[in-house]
Amino acid sequence: MSSPLTRENVAKVAVLARLNLTEAEVDRYTEQLAAVLGHAEDLASLDLDDIEPTAHPLPLVNVLRDDVVTPGADRDEVLSQAPSVEDRRFRVPAILGEEP
Amino acid sequence: MNLTHEPIEGEHFVIQSETTGDQWEIVVGLEVHCELATATKLFCGCPNMFGDEPNTNVCPVCLGLPGSLPVLNRNVVELAMRLGRALRCSVEPSVFARKNYFYPDMPKDYQVSQFDQPINIDGWLDLPDGTRVGIERAHIEEDTGKNSHSGGSGRIHGADYSLVDYNRAGVPLVEIVGRPHIRHPEQAKTYIDELRAILLATGASDAKMEEGSLRVDANVSVRHVGDPELGTRCEVKNLNSLRSLGRAIEYEARRQVDLLETGERIKQETRHWDEGAGRTRDGRSKEEAEDYRYFQEPDLVPLVPSAEWIAAIDAAMPKLPAARRVALSAASGVSPTDPAVVIGVQRNLDALALAAIAAGGDGRRVLTHVEHNLAIDGAETLDASAFAQLVGLEIAGQLTATQAKTVLTEMVSSGRTPDVIAAELGFEAMDVNELEAVIDAIIAECPEEWADFCSGDEKKRGKLQGFFTGKVMKVTKGQADGKSVAEILGRRSA
Amino acid sequence: MSVPSTAIEIAAAVRSGELSAVEVLEVHLARIDEREEEINAFNLVLADKARSTAKAIDARVAAGEDPGVLAGVPLALKDNLCTHGIPTTCSSRILEGWRPPYDATVVQRVAVAGAVSIGKTNLDEFAMGSSTENSAFGPTRNPRDPERVPGGSSGGSAAAVAAGFAPLSLGSDTGGSIRQPAALCGVVGVKPTYGMVSRYGLIAFASSLDQIGPFSTTVADSALLLEAIAGHDARDSTSIDQPAPSLLESLGEGVSGLRIGLVTELMGEGIAPDVAARVRQAAAALEAAGATITEVSVPAASYGLSAYYLIAPAEASSNLARYDGVRYGMRVDAPTTAEMNAATRTAGFGDEVKRRIMLGTYALSAGYYDAYYGKALKVRTLIMRDFETAYTNVDLLLAPTSPTTAFKFGDKTADPLSMYLNDICTIPSNLAGHPAMSLPFGGGADGMPIGVQLLAPALAEATMFRAAAVLEAAAPALDEVWS
């Protein structure tokens, strides 16, 4: 089906997912994820060429709402749950890099 | 940076190298994000409002709180389709997709957008100069919140920390992706002007670059004139005005030509326009290229607009700028690419102009006024038949061009008719007999000059024409019409 | 003081004034006092709030009002359901202490129906697991045998009902997380048709699979609760545009004339002999009641596990990205936001959550989408088709719920794949979006409960419940010796 999972794959994926892994963890997760993906190799025996993917089990379409204002959240309540607030905004450390 | 490359062609912006003599052309594709003019956000009922107190237009949905779910705003679909049809796109069944990346102005750390099945595809936009710019797609997506940067220089680089306001998170956007058919910085600006006019005409957006409801990114590449292959492009961001757009395209094109001429390759990247320094800068290099891992948004269902809905949008489509230019051109006899026609439509004065022409006003004259004399508040309230009457007075020689302008301004501010205003200002045309009498008197006073005037010497005649006209104007206090004076002098000297 | 054990009886007694909601509540709180330390079903017991709710219900009854069909019934809520102002943690450190500013739709609906929310129950962290051993706040123990797991991920909700802490509870089911713990604890657990119950306020694990559903000791009680929470919700775009189904009305109609199929692929070698035997015993009971039993093949069901462990983690990796330390929950400080995100998530997420996030990220990543996630979506299509074919010949399907009875703590934690295999019987219904339920049907060789599973096509809950009622009446007692 696909090339086997490597340590490099896992390390890269950890960065994408914003997770810090120790070297030992990279090893362990590589082994465990490879086992799951190995099990999933059973899908390779299926002939899926003419099959459409189903993203969703429900045959619904066109669920829309009217363009009407509804009550929102209380700002104080929301900000009270935030780790760090300044000037009624959420405060975060320095952002490196521009918005993608 | 070698600044001696000069453009040598008008329609295409061609850079000719002094060193090699090579001719390079610019290829530009524009990506435009417009905020839709809906009452509420894309997926929730929070107000879609600019400028409110931070974090007051928020709810669990647009904050992406755990457990929240999106519900699509019907009016977003309406406006997106209006925009798509105005851009001659085909409206398709579409789905939403998640674009996954981490950034603090994104409440869910993914943006709901459209990826491989967007709502509008394969349209075009005709520019006043006749160029047809292809539109690849115009899809719906949600806006992010806003970061402001504190400490350091106030810009993102060097800031100690940032503050995030989510009022804008979830505001509905349409991203319009234009094909790389633009060849000149001025053309890029015209494209944006034209797009803005369409956005306003359809009511889809108020399209204000300064308020951020219209955002433009430019993809710029260069190639040798005649080369059919596209060069490597760079995306330029942070263009906050039309002026920046034009300057940035030119700068970036020259930068790329410079690099290529020294044998270097263009690195495909995102660059930022620095208005103060007048240059593009490379973006902070990211350690990892972003992998957005697009997949279909499982919290939303597909969008399949009915044929009836699309037909209703088509039926209600207002006349768009290109069609309005054609109509004004046909009525006035002036070319649709003439600045007077373009400006007339831009200023929404074409309806007035058409009515004035229908009321008997001379087309060329009407448009000249529209172009030069009606950039004033309330111009559109001008009465069409009064306008036609004014133009008639001009054509008949009863008002000079300067007088007509004054009368017109007064007509707009007071709403009164031209004859009344002209009389009040003493602009009434002189009686022809009166004028002839004045001219005869002057001729009698200046026999020698008159003899020279009639002598047949063209040079003398030319000089004395001014002499006699000046005398007439002095006596009549400027009320004589120049053309009539010339005509009478001509008759008398025949 | 004794109170009735079923919600239907309690609600009737409270509404008629025979019993007070306060009395009912105190009985259940006393049971919690007695055994909760051992069982650890709850992350949070809401004693004070429950008391004031119960008092208010009694006042309404005294004033001649009807508080609703769940009047005075203590009800436990899985701690991934948002409760306004009340900590909702998903049994994760990263949400420890977070108080949602809103209620989930189901929380609102049970309150409107007069239920008394008695506590937030423990779960595998972010609903990822089959044993509740992945909770950051300690495991829940199986009330039948505290050395064994209650199942997962809704282990706390299942145990609360099994231990008598509440007649009703709500859980969520993504790959079997209601049905499997129901089977292991010996209670009734139902996963409705996808879209039947609003997900608004359910903290998402895998959006195209998650559904909220009831736990109870009787089939009728689950019908009562499902009627109260089901039905269209405008705040959930994936909510079916229909009102709640009527289930109680037809509950006693029996199975005469119904065709019921035993799923071949789910009775294979992975299933423990005692479990398989109980399923056959259930089939016989249905036959005796007038149903026709056949064997039916749903070939793609064998591939459900693989497809599920690509689709669910993929969606989860995206759903859990928002836990970044910016707006709520835990934050571990760092000089830059990206570092802060990573430090927070590394400290805040447990092992299984990290594993699934990475698996899901990988399955979606550039170059691998087609091979993994894309492929799994096609397998989903096959599974739905095979079910559709099966249902042209039968009205319902019968299968085990869990391959084994409740296992001991630590038995399956060393090898994640061995834990995932617990879900082989339950996963296909989630992928297809079909309803399914587990009900107790005797015990296993080790004396632990066994659940049998009924599967139905979309929106066929009423039929499914009818068959469940028949099986309930015919079910062997737990301590009846297995042979």
Short mmCIF file of C-alpha atoms in Angstrom, two decimals, chain C residues 145 148 274 404-408 443-450 482:
data_model
loop_
_atom_site.label_atom_id
_atom_site.label_comp_id
_atom_site.label_asym_id
_atom_site.label_seq_id
_atom_site.Cartn_x
_atom_site.Cartn_y
_atom_site.Cartn_z
CA ASP C 145 -15.48 -6.73 39.81
CA ARG C 148 -11.56 -5.29 36.02
CA ASP C 274 -18.69 -17.79 25.98
CA THR C 404 -14.57 -10.80 25.57
CA THR C 405 -15.95 -10.03 28.99
CA ALA C 406 -14.32 -7.29 31.08
CA PHE C 407 -10.57 -7.80 31.22
CA LYS C 408 -8.28 -6.96 34.11
CA GLY C 443 -22.68 -13.99 32.10
CA GLY C 444 -19.46 -15.50 30.86
CA ALA C 445 -17.24 -18.27 32.13
CA ASP C 446 -15.72 -15.81 34.59
CA GLY C 447 -19.13 -14.69 35.85
CA MET C 448 -18.79 -11.26 34.25
CA PRO C 449 -21.64 -9.77 32.18
CA ILE C 450 -21.97 -10.39 28.47
CA TRP C 482 -22.65 -20.68 31.62
#
